[in-house]
Short mmCIF file of C-alpha atoms in Angstrom, two decimals:
data_model
loop_
_atom_site.label_atom_id
_atom_site.label_comp_id
_atom_site.label_asym_id
_atom_site.label_seq_id
_atom_site.Cartn_x
_atom_site.Cartn_y
_atom_site.Cartn_z
CA UNK A 1 138.92 1.66 -83.42
CA UNK A 2 134.56 1.61 -81.71
CA UNK A 3 132.23 2.99 -83.92
CA UNK A 4 130.38 5.57 -82.91
CA UNK A 5 133.55 7.03 -81.20
CA UNK A 6 135.59 9.75 -81.69
CA UNK A 7 139.16 8.52 -82.45
CA UNK A 8 142.25 10.16 -81.71
CA UNK A 9 143.94 11.50 -83.61
CA UNK A 10 146.94 9.92 -85.63
CA UNK A 11 149.07 11.95 -87.45
CA UNK A 12 152.58 10.77 -89.47
CA UNK A 13 156.14 12.26 -89.06
CA UNK A 14 158.57 12.06 -91.92
CA UNK A 15 161.96 12.18 -93.14
CA UNK A 16 163.62 13.48 -95.82
CA UNK A 17 162.61 16.49 -98.11
CA UNK A 18 159.20 18.23 -97.01
CA UNK A 19 155.66 16.44 -98.13
CA UNK A 20 153.70 17.83 -99.93
CA UNK A 21 150.48 15.77 -100.84
CA UNK A 22 149.89 12.75 -98.65
CA UNK A 23 147.72 10.47 -100.10
CA UNK A 24 145.58 6.80 -98.39
CA UNK A 25 144.03 3.77 -100.40
CA UNK A 26 142.14 1.93 -100.02
CA UNK A 27 138.89 4.60 -98.38
CA UNK A 28 138.87 4.38 -95.12
CA UNK A 29 135.98 2.96 -93.34
CA UNK A 30 132.74 6.04 -93.24
CA UNK A 31 133.40 8.18 -90.81
CA UNK A 32 136.98 8.79 -91.00
CA UNK A 33 138.85 11.28 -92.82
CA UNK A 34 141.68 11.71 -94.18
CA UNK A 35 144.61 14.87 -94.62
CA UNK A 36 145.87 15.74 -97.28
CA UNK A 37 147.65 18.25 -96.50
CA UNK A 38 149.01 17.04 -92.82
CA UNK A 39 148.29 13.20 -93.08
CA UNK A 40 146.33 12.66 -90.52
CA UNK A 41 143.91 10.37 -89.15
CA UNK A 42 140.72 11.46 -87.96
CA UNK A 43 136.76 11.15 -87.13
CA UNK A 44 134.26 8.96 -86.34
CA UNK A 45 133.92 6.01 -87.49
CA UNK A 46 129.97 4.64 -88.74
CA UNK A 47 130.04 1.88 -89.50
CA UNK A 48 131.30 -2.18 -88.03
CA UNK A 49 134.85 -3.51 -90.53
CA UNK A 50 136.99 -6.08 -90.21
CA UNK A 51 140.71 -5.78 -90.28
CA UNK A 52 142.11 -3.88 -92.78
CA UNK A 53 145.46 -3.06 -94.56
CA UNK A 54 146.10 1.22 -95.77
CA UNK A 55 148.99 2.18 -98.15
CA UNK A 56 149.98 5.67 -96.90
CA UNK A 57 151.77 7.83 -99.40
CA UNK A 58 153.74 11.13 -99.09
CA UNK A 59 154.89 12.81 -101.88
CA UNK A 60 157.08 15.94 -103.17
CA UNK A 61 158.88 16.82 -106.21
CA UNK A 62 161.73 14.95 -104.97
CA UNK A 63 159.25 11.37 -104.91
CA UNK A 64 157.21 8.75 -103.00
CA UNK A 65 157.70 7.52 -100.36
CA UNK A 66 154.85 4.92 -98.70
CA UNK A 67 153.83 3.43 -95.05
CA UNK A 68 151.41 1.03 -93.98
CA UNK A 69 148.96 0.75 -91.40
CA UNK A 70 145.93 -1.88 -90.35
CA UNK A 71 142.90 -0.54 -88.70
CA UNK A 72 139.46 -3.00 -87.29
CA UNK A 73 136.85 -0.73 -86.47
CA UNK A 74 135.20 -2.59 -83.60
CA UNK A 75 131.40 -3.24 -82.06
CA UNK A 76 130.31 -1.77 -79.34
CA UNK A 77 130.82 -3.85 -76.86
CA UNK A 78 127.00 -5.46 -74.93
CA UNK A 79 126.38 -4.14 -71.76
CA UNK A 80 123.90 -5.93 -69.31
CA UNK A 81 122.33 -8.90 -70.50
CA UNK A 82 119.08 -9.74 -69.45
CA UNK A 83 116.96 -12.97 -68.48
CA UNK A 84 113.55 -12.88 -66.36
CA UNK A 85 113.66 -15.58 -64.38
CA UNK A 86 116.95 -16.02 -64.09
CA UNK A 87 115.35 -19.26 -61.84
CA UNK A 88 114.04 -22.04 -63.73
CA UNK A 89 112.49 -24.91 -61.86
CA UNK A 90 112.01 -27.42 -64.81
CA UNK A 91 109.98 -30.84 -64.82
CA UNK A 92 111.85 -34.17 -66.42
CA UNK A 93 109.89 -34.62 -69.84
CA UNK A 94 107.39 -31.41 -69.87
CA UNK A 95 109.45 -28.90 -72.68
CA UNK A 96 110.27 -25.47 -71.37
CA UNK A 97 108.43 -21.42 -73.01
CA UNK A 98 111.58 -20.30 -74.21
CA UNK A 99 113.77 -18.14 -72.43
CA UNK A 100 115.19 -15.46 -75.06
CA UNK A 101 117.49 -12.58 -73.24
CA UNK A 102 117.64 -8.62 -73.84
CA UNK A 103 120.26 -7.00 -74.32
CA UNK A 104 121.88 -3.13 -74.19
CA UNK A 105 124.03 -1.84 -76.42
CA UNK A 106 126.70 -3.33 -79.38
CA UNK A 107 124.63 -6.57 -81.56
CA UNK A 108 125.64 -10.10 -80.22
CA UNK A 109 127.18 -11.85 -82.77
CA UNK A 110 128.01 -14.73 -80.42
CA UNK A 111 126.43 -17.03 -78.03
CA UNK A 112 127.29 -19.49 -75.32
CA UNK A 113 126.57 -21.00 -71.99
CA UNK A 114 128.39 -23.13 -69.46
CA UNK A 115 128.27 -25.68 -67.95
CA UNK A 116 126.39 -27.54 -71.08
CA UNK A 117 123.22 -27.70 -70.33
CA UNK A 118 121.11 -30.44 -69.00
CA UNK A 119 120.42 -33.41 -71.76
CA UNK A 120 117.38 -32.24 -73.34
CA UNK A 121 117.91 -28.11 -72.83
CA UNK A 122 120.02 -26.03 -75.51
CA UNK A 123 120.41 -22.41 -76.56
CA UNK A 124 120.67 -21.33 -79.47
CA UNK A 125 123.75 -19.79 -80.32
CA UNK A 126 122.40 -17.29 -82.38
CA UNK A 127 120.43 -15.88 -80.66
CA UNK A 128 121.13 -16.49 -76.97
CA UNK A 129 117.64 -18.38 -76.14
CA UNK A 130 117.56 -21.11 -74.46
CA UNK A 131 114.67 -23.97 -74.83
CA UNK A 132 114.36 -27.58 -74.90
CA UNK A 133 112.01 -30.53 -72.88
CA UNK A 134 114.25 -31.81 -69.94
CA UNK A 135 115.22 -35.66 -70.41
CA UNK A 136 116.49 -35.77 -66.92
CA UNK A 137 116.25 -35.41 -63.72
CA UNK A 138 119.24 -33.23 -62.67
CA UNK A 139 119.90 -31.07 -58.76
CA UNK A 140 119.79 -27.38 -58.59
CA UNK A 141 123.02 -25.49 -60.79
CA UNK A 142 124.74 -22.63 -62.22
CA UNK A 143 125.26 -21.51 -65.34
CA UNK A 144 126.61 -18.78 -67.58
CA UNK A 145 126.23 -17.47 -70.49
CA UNK A 146 128.66 -15.00 -72.34
CA UNK A 147 127.54 -12.96 -75.30
CA UNK A 148 130.07 -11.66 -77.84
CA UNK A 149 130.52 -9.78 -81.07
CA UNK A 150 134.04 -7.87 -81.87
CA UNK A 151 134.10 -5.23 -78.97
CA UNK A 152 133.74 -7.97 -76.30
CA UNK A 153 132.23 -9.72 -74.11
CA UNK A 154 129.03 -9.36 -70.75
CA UNK A 155 127.55 -12.61 -68.80
CA UNK A 156 124.61 -13.30 -67.15
CA UNK A 157 123.27 -15.74 -64.42
CA UNK A 158 121.06 -18.75 -64.91
CA UNK A 159 120.80 -21.33 -62.08
CA UNK A 160 118.21 -24.20 -63.70
CA UNK A 161 116.79 -27.71 -61.48
CA UNK A 162 115.17 -30.53 -63.44
CA UNK A 163 112.30 -31.96 -60.49
CA UNK A 164 110.82 -35.79 -61.98
CA UNK A 165 107.80 -35.74 -63.33
CA UNK A 166 104.82 -35.97 -61.31
CA UNK A 167 103.06 -39.36 -61.14
CA UNK A 168 100.17 -39.27 -63.36
CA UNK A 169 96.93 -41.96 -64.88
CA UNK A 170 97.14 -43.28 -61.71
CA UNK A 171 94.90 -46.78 -62.53
CA UNK A 172 93.68 -50.15 -60.25
CA UNK A 173 92.58 -52.95 -61.98
CA UNK A 174 89.59 -53.51 -60.85
CA UNK A 175 88.42 -49.82 -59.67
CA UNK A 176 85.53 -51.12 -57.76
CA UNK A 177 85.12 -53.96 -54.29
CA UNK A 178 82.27 -55.48 -53.14
CA UNK A 179 84.10 -57.35 -50.78
CA UNK A 180 82.73 -59.73 -48.00
CA UNK A 181 83.57 -59.02 -44.47
CA UNK A 182 86.16 -62.13 -42.94
CA UNK A 183 87.13 -63.23 -46.23
CA UNK A 184 90.29 -61.85 -47.53
CA UNK A 185 90.54 -59.25 -50.42
CA UNK A 186 92.28 -59.68 -53.51
CA UNK A 187 95.38 -57.72 -53.01
CA UNK A 188 95.46 -54.96 -56.29
CA UNK A 189 98.73 -53.41 -56.43
CA UNK A 190 97.99 -49.56 -58.71
CA UNK A 191 100.37 -49.04 -61.87
CA UNK A 192 100.76 -45.06 -62.81
CA UNK A 193 102.74 -42.96 -65.27
CA UNK A 194 105.81 -40.70 -64.66
CA UNK A 195 108.66 -40.95 -62.88
CA UNK A 196 108.53 -43.60 -59.90
CA UNK A 197 106.42 -43.02 -56.86
CA UNK A 198 107.75 -41.94 -53.21
CA UNK A 199 105.72 -42.47 -51.93
CA UNK A 200 101.64 -43.45 -51.97
CA UNK A 201 98.56 -42.19 -49.46
CA UNK A 202 95.46 -42.92 -48.97
CA UNK A 203 92.34 -40.81 -47.67
CA UNK A 204 89.38 -40.95 -45.89
CA UNK A 205 90.68 -44.77 -43.92
CA UNK A 206 90.81 -48.19 -45.04
CA UNK A 207 87.76 -49.98 -43.40
CA UNK A 208 89.04 -52.29 -41.19
CA UNK A 209 90.95 -55.21 -42.07
CA UNK A 210 91.84 -53.61 -44.69
CA UNK A 211 95.64 -52.76 -45.32
CA UNK A 212 97.27 -49.41 -47.09
CA UNK A 213 100.92 -50.04 -48.70
CA UNK A 214 103.11 -46.69 -48.97
CA UNK A 215 105.95 -47.64 -50.59
CA UNK A 216 103.88 -49.68 -53.17
CA UNK A 217 100.01 -48.37 -53.09
CA UNK A 218 98.98 -51.88 -52.59
CA UNK A 219 95.82 -52.99 -51.15
CA UNK A 220 95.10 -56.36 -49.37
CA UNK A 221 93.72 -58.01 -45.72
CA UNK A 222 90.66 -59.25 -44.84
CA UNK A 223 87.38 -57.33 -43.45
CA UNK A 224 86.34 -57.54 -40.55
CA UNK A 225 83.27 -55.07 -39.91
#
């Protein structure tokens, strides 16, 4: 049965003599009732309960007979799961803002995600919150989040990509040059934090005779003016 939903009443049949009284043990889950005159089980369960066995006894002047039934009251299944946003573009080594879902209907007792999240990210199996610090780059991929309780499950869908950490702390040593026309300069190459740099550029254009390396950021050459 499902909490809050009226069950279809169940009335037993019995062979032999007419039954005078019916009884049940242990007591039914809250919201369900037992008819002592006809053995009917009916009502609307108001609490969740695990599977349990109940013994029904039919009695008359000649004696009694018993039967057993099993009753479980499930929660209402989760309905709509909402993550906002549903598409995440994260940066390697940058801690993401935790992303917590909202759920309509039944309370969720377990969360899971498939496939596994990128390294450094995790999902809280009790709340569905996704958090962490990505440890490596990954192309955009789709993920399915499942929320489950005793009544069933519901799913939500996310996309996640992990981008390279941008260059930072770019340093030339020295950072100032006083050069002489016609005299080759000592070439200098910068250092940078973050993921490897794909391309370098400079603005404005260097003085004539000097060269800027777009693959390394190096400056070299012999000034001619």
